[in-house]
Tab-separated table of N, CA and C in Angstrom:
chain	number	residue	atom	x	y	z
A	179	MET	N	-148.012	-42.747	50.490
A	179	MET	CA	-146.801	-42.557	51.244
A	179	MET	C	-146.661	-41.073	51.567
A	180	ILE	N	-146.347	-40.768	52.763
A	180	ILE	CA	-146.262	-39.398	53.235
A	180	ILE	C	-144.933	-38.753	52.848
A	181	GLY	N	-143.902	-39.498	52.767
A	181	GLY	CA	-142.603	-38.950	52.415
A	181	GLY	C	-141.667	-38.856	53.600
A	182	ILE	N	-141.980	-39.590	54.650
A	182	ILE	CA	-141.124	-39.603	55.832
A	182	ILE	C	-140.002	-40.610	55.581
A	183	SER	N	-138.817	-40.209	55.924
A	183	SER	CA	-137.658	-41.059	55.705
A	183	SER	C	-136.999	-41.381	57.033
A	184	ILE	N	-136.794	-42.664	57.274
A	184	ILE	CA	-136.094	-43.106	58.476
A	184	ILE	C	-134.713	-43.575	58.027
A	185	PRO	N	-133.654	-42.891	58.493
A	185	PRO	CA	-132.305	-43.171	57.989
A	185	PRO	C	-131.889	-44.633	58.039
A	186	GLY	N	-132.180	-45.329	59.094
A	186	GLY	CA	-131.801	-46.743	59.199
A	186	GLY	C	-132.461	-47.605	58.141
A	187	LEU	N	-133.744	-47.343	57.887
A	187	LEU	CA	-134.473	-48.139	56.905
A	187	LEU	C	-134.049	-47.802	55.475
A	188	ASP	N	-133.690	-46.541	55.229
A	188	ASP	CA	-133.171	-46.169	53.910
A	188	ASP	C	-131.883	-46.916	53.614
A	189	PHE	N	-131.027	-47.018	54.621
A	189	PHE	CA	-129.771	-47.739	54.455
A	189	PHE	C	-130.030	-49.202	54.147
A	190	ILE	N	-130.977	-49.791	54.864
A	190	ILE	CA	-131.318	-51.201	54.639
A	190	ILE	C	-131.856	-51.401	53.233
A	191	SER	N	-132.709	-50.503	52.769
A	191	SER	CA	-133.254	-50.660	51.421
A	191	SER	C	-132.169	-50.502	50.361
A	192	ASN	N	-131.182	-49.650	50.609
A	192	ASN	CA	-130.060	-49.520	49.675
A	192	ASN	C	-129.232	-50.797	49.638
A	193	ILE	N	-128.985	-51.363	50.798
A	193	ILE	CA	-128.233	-52.625	50.874
A	193	ILE	C	-129.002	-53.738	50.153
A	194	GLU	N	-130.316	-53.783	50.338
A	194	GLU	CA	-131.133	-54.793	49.657
A	194	GLU	C	-131.087	-54.618	48.142
A	195	ALA	N	-131.079	-53.384	47.674
A	195	ALA	CA	-130.996	-53.130	46.231
A	195	ALA	C	-129.660	-53.622	45.669
A	196	ILE	N	-128.589	-53.381	46.405
A	196	ILE	CA	-127.268	-53.864	45.980
A	196	ILE	C	-127.238	-55.386	45.986
A	197	ARG	N	-127.803	-56.001	47.020
A	197	ARG	CA	-127.865	-57.457	47.105
A	197	ARG	C	-128.648	-58.043	45.936
A	198	ASP	N	-129.786	-57.440	45.616
A	198	ASP	CA	-130.608	-57.927	44.510
A	198	ASP	C	-129.864	-57.835	43.182
A	199	PHE	N	-129.139	-56.741	42.984
A	199	PHE	CA	-128.346	-56.587	41.765
A	199	PHE	C	-127.260	-57.657	41.692
A	200	ALA	N	-126.601	-57.918	42.809
A	200	ALA	CA	-125.546	-58.937	42.844
A	200	ALA	C	-126.119	-60.318	42.556
A	201	TYR	N	-127.287	-60.646	43.115
A	201	TYR	CA	-127.923	-61.933	42.845
A	201	TYR	C	-128.276	-62.082	41.370
A	202	ARG	N	-128.813	-61.014	40.781
A	202	ARG	CA	-129.173	-61.086	39.357
A	202	ARG	C	-127.935	-61.312	38.496
A	203	GLU	N	-126.833	-60.709	38.884
A	203	GLU	CA	-125.601	-60.858	38.119
A	203	GLU	C	-124.974	-62.235	38.353
A	204	LEU	N	-124.954	-62.677	39.588
A	204	LEU	CA	-124.321	-63.941	39.943
A	204	LEU	C	-125.110	-65.142	39.440
A	205	TYR	N	-126.428	-65.069	39.510
A	205	TYR	CA	-127.275	-66.195	39.145
A	205	TYR	C	-127.972	-65.973	37.811
A	206	ASN	N	-127.285	-65.363	36.879
A	206	ASN	CA	-127.836	-65.094	35.557
A	206	ASN	C	-127.720	-66.349	34.698
A	207	VAL	N	-128.819	-67.076	34.548
A	207	VAL	CA	-128.830	-68.347	33.825
A	207	VAL	C	-128.439	-68.152	32.362
A	208	ASP	N	-128.936	-67.108	31.735
A	208	ASP	CA	-128.608	-66.870	30.321
A	208	ASP	C	-127.115	-66.627	30.123
A	209	LYS	N	-126.526	-65.903	31.030
A	209	LYS	CA	-125.096	-65.609	30.943
A	209	LYS	C	-124.272	-66.905	31.062
A	210	ILE	N	-124.667	-67.768	31.972
A	210	ILE	CA	-123.961	-69.035	32.160
A	210	ILE	C	-124.136	-69.921	30.928
A	211	LYS	N	-125.348	-69.952	30.374
A	211	LYS	CA	-125.580	-70.751	29.162
A	211	LYS	C	-124.738	-70.237	28.000
A	212	ASN	N	-124.576	-68.936	27.898
A	212	ASN	CA	-123.721	-68.370	26.850
A	212	ASN	C	-122.264	-68.777	27.044
A	213	LYS	N	-121.813	-68.840	28.285
A	213	LYS	CA	-120.447	-69.283	28.561
A	213	LYS	C	-120.267	-70.750	28.166
A	214	ILE	N	-121.306	-71.556	28.389
A	214	ILE	CA	-121.246	-72.966	27.993
A	214	ILE	C	-121.134	-73.081	26.478
A	215	LYS	N	-121.914	-72.286	25.757
A	215	LYS	CA	-121.844	-72.282	24.286
A	215	LYS	C	-120.471	-71.822	23.808
A	216	GLU	N	-119.953	-70.784	24.439
A	216	GLU	CA	-118.635	-70.267	24.064
A	216	GLU	C	-117.558	-71.330	24.285
A	217	ASN	N	-117.651	-72.026	25.403
A	217	ASN	CA	-116.707	-73.099	25.701
A	217	ASN	C	-116.787	-74.194	24.639
A	218	GLN	N	-117.997	-74.551	24.230
A	218	GLN	CA	-118.205	-75.568	23.193
A	218	GLN	C	-117.568	-75.134	21.867
A	219	LEU	N	-117.772	-73.882	21.503
A	219	LEU	CA	-117.194	-73.375	20.251
A	219	LEU	C	-115.669	-73.353	20.297
A	220	LEU	N	-115.114	-72.941	21.416
A	220	LEU	CA	-113.662	-72.941	21.550
A	220	LEU	C	-113.101	-74.352	21.374
A	221	TYR	N	-113.806	-75.325	21.917
A	221	TYR	CA	-113.374	-76.720	21.780
A	221	TYR	C	-113.505	-77.194	20.333
A	222	GLU	N	-114.616	-76.874	19.705
A	222	GLU	CA	-114.843	-77.310	18.324
A	222	GLU	C	-113.838	-76.699	17.351
A	223	PHE	N	-113.364	-75.493	17.644
A	223	PHE	CA	-112.386	-74.843	16.777
A	223	PHE	C	-110.948	-75.106	17.237
A	224	ASP	N	-110.776	-76.089	18.109
A	224	ASP	CA	-109.459	-76.497	18.617
A	224	ASP	C	-108.680	-75.370	19.286
A	225	GLU	N	-109.390	-74.472	19.931
A	225	GLU	CA	-108.739	-73.391	20.668
A	225	GLU	C	-108.322	-73.848	22.068
A	226	ILE	N	-109.042	-74.853	22.601
A	226	ILE	CA	-108.720	-75.402	23.917
A	226	ILE	C	-108.660	-76.918	23.815
A	227	SER	N	-107.945	-77.528	24.744
A	227	SER	CA	-107.802	-78.990	24.727
A	227	SER	C	-109.051	-79.658	25.298
A	228	THR	N	-109.123	-80.953	25.107
A	228	THR	CA	-110.257	-81.723	25.624
A	228	THR	C	-110.319	-81.624	27.140
A	229	GLU	N	-109.161	-81.686	27.788
A	229	GLU	CA	-109.108	-81.606	29.241
A	229	GLU	C	-109.630	-80.254	29.741
A	230	GLU	N	-109.190	-79.160	29.105
A	230	GLU	CA	-109.658	-77.821	29.479
A	230	GLU	C	-111.159	-77.691	29.253
A	231	TYR	N	-111.616	-78.244	28.132
A	231	TYR	CA	-113.041	-78.184	27.798
A	231	TYR	C	-113.873	-78.896	28.853
A	232	GLU	N	-113.481	-80.114	29.192
A	232	GLU	CA	-114.246	-80.904	30.162
A	232	GLU	C	-114.242	-80.242	31.540
A	233	GLU	N	-113.102	-79.710	31.921
A	233	GLU	CA	-113.002	-79.044	33.222
A	233	GLU	C	-113.910	-77.813	33.284
A	234	LYS	N	-113.840	-76.984	32.261
A	234	LYS	CA	-114.664	-75.766	32.213
A	234	LYS	C	-116.150	-76.114	32.112
A	235	LYS	N	-116.465	-77.133	31.311
A	235	LYS	CA	-117.856	-77.553	31.156
A	235	LYS	C	-118.426	-78.023	32.494
A	236	SER	N	-117.651	-78.812	33.214
A	236	SER	CA	-118.097	-79.304	34.518
A	236	SER	C	-118.358	-78.144	35.481
A	237	GLU	N	-117.442	-77.195	35.506
A	237	GLU	CA	-117.591	-76.025	36.378
A	237	GLU	C	-118.828	-75.206	36.007
A	238	LEU	N	-119.030	-74.975	34.712
A	238	LEU	CA	-120.171	-74.182	34.258
A	238	LEU	C	-121.502	-74.901	34.511
A	239	MET	N	-121.505	-76.214	34.363
A	239	MET	CA	-122.737	-76.964	34.626
A	239	MET	C	-123.113	-76.893	36.113
A	240	LYS	N	-122.105	-76.933	36.981
A	240	LYS	CA	-122.379	-76.775	38.419
A	240	LYS	C	-122.960	-75.389	38.697
A	241	GLN	N	-122.364	-74.366	38.073
A	241	GLN	CA	-122.864	-73.003	38.252
A	241	GLN	C	-124.297	-72.878	37.747
A	242	LEU	N	-124.580	-73.514	36.610
A	242	LEU	CA	-125.924	-73.457	36.036
A	242	LEU	C	-126.944	-74.117	36.957
A	243	LYS	N	-126.615	-75.300	37.473
A	243	LYS	CA	-127.535	-75.987	38.388
A	243	LYS	C	-127.792	-75.139	39.633
A	244	PHE	N	-126.728	-74.545	40.163
A	244	PHE	CA	-126.871	-73.716	41.356
A	244	PHE	C	-127.720	-72.483	41.075
A	245	ALA	N	-127.487	-71.858	39.919
A	245	ALA	CA	-128.252	-70.662	39.554
A	245	ALA	C	-129.729	-71.001	39.358
A	246	GLU	N	-130.006	-72.127	38.708
A	246	GLU	CA	-131.403	-72.534	38.511
A	246	GLU	C	-132.069	-72.839	39.839
A	247	ARG	N	-131.335	-73.483	40.738
A	247	ARG	CA	-131.877	-73.779	42.063
A	247	ARG	C	-132.126	-72.492	42.839
A	248	ALA	N	-131.227	-71.527	42.692
A	248	ALA	CA	-131.391	-70.240	43.385
A	248	ALA	C	-132.629	-69.511	42.870
A	249	LEU	N	-132.863	-69.581	41.557
A	249	LEU	CA	-134.056	-68.938	41.004
A	249	LEU	C	-135.329	-69.633	41.464
A	250	GLU	N	-135.266	-70.950	41.609
A	250	GLU	CA	-136.439	-71.699	42.071
A	250	GLU	C	-136.809	-71.320	43.502
A	251	THR	N	-135.798	-71.088	44.335
A	251	THR	CA	-136.080	-70.749	45.729
A	251	THR	C	-136.404	-69.283	45.904
A	252	ASN	N	-136.261	-68.500	44.831
A	252	ASN	CA	-136.600	-67.073	44.841
A	252	ASN	C	-135.904	-66.341	45.986
A	253	LEU	N	-134.618	-66.107	45.817
A	253	LEU	CA	-133.814	-65.480	46.857
A	253	LEU	C	-134.207	-64.041	47.150
A	254	ASN	N	-135.005	-63.440	46.310
A	254	ASN	CA	-135.377	-62.040	46.518
A	254	ASN	C	-136.608	-61.867	47.388
A	255	VAL	N	-137.100	-62.928	47.990
A	255	VAL	CA	-138.278	-62.830	48.843
A	255	VAL	C	-137.909	-62.047	50.093
A	256	ARG	N	-138.675	-61.020	50.362
A	256	ARG	CA	-138.436	-60.180	51.519
A	256	ARG	C	-139.286	-60.640	52.693
A	257	THR	N	-138.742	-60.545	53.858
A	257	THR	CA	-139.474	-60.839	55.071
A	257	THR	C	-139.923	-59.506	55.663
A	258	ASP	N	-141.193	-59.396	55.935
A	258	ASP	CA	-141.725	-58.169	56.509
A	258	ASP	C	-141.481	-58.193	58.005
A	259	ILE	N	-140.582	-57.354	58.479
A	259	ILE	CA	-140.225	-57.362	59.894
A	259	ILE	C	-141.227	-56.596	60.764
A	260	PHE	N	-142.169	-55.892	60.144
A	260	PHE	CA	-143.121	-55.087	60.890
A	260	PHE	C	-144.473	-55.770	61.101
A	261	SER	N	-144.651	-56.948	60.558
A	261	SER	CA	-145.973	-57.584	60.715
A	261	SER	C	-145.979	-58.634	61.785
């Protein structure tokens, strides 16, 4: 690399870096699984009602399926616009 910087492309690469960080945070399977475990523990210790538990569990399971599907499709694949 010569070290030439094109302002428009630098901006795009910064935006892509922010997007990649957001995807990693949003589709973090381990984080969602931990929330599911936490929800289970809260229910087992009678901190939340059965209705709250089932509602939260359903929501978290949907998030988990979506996150796993997002990882399978590999959202971070870049398209080379110059080829």
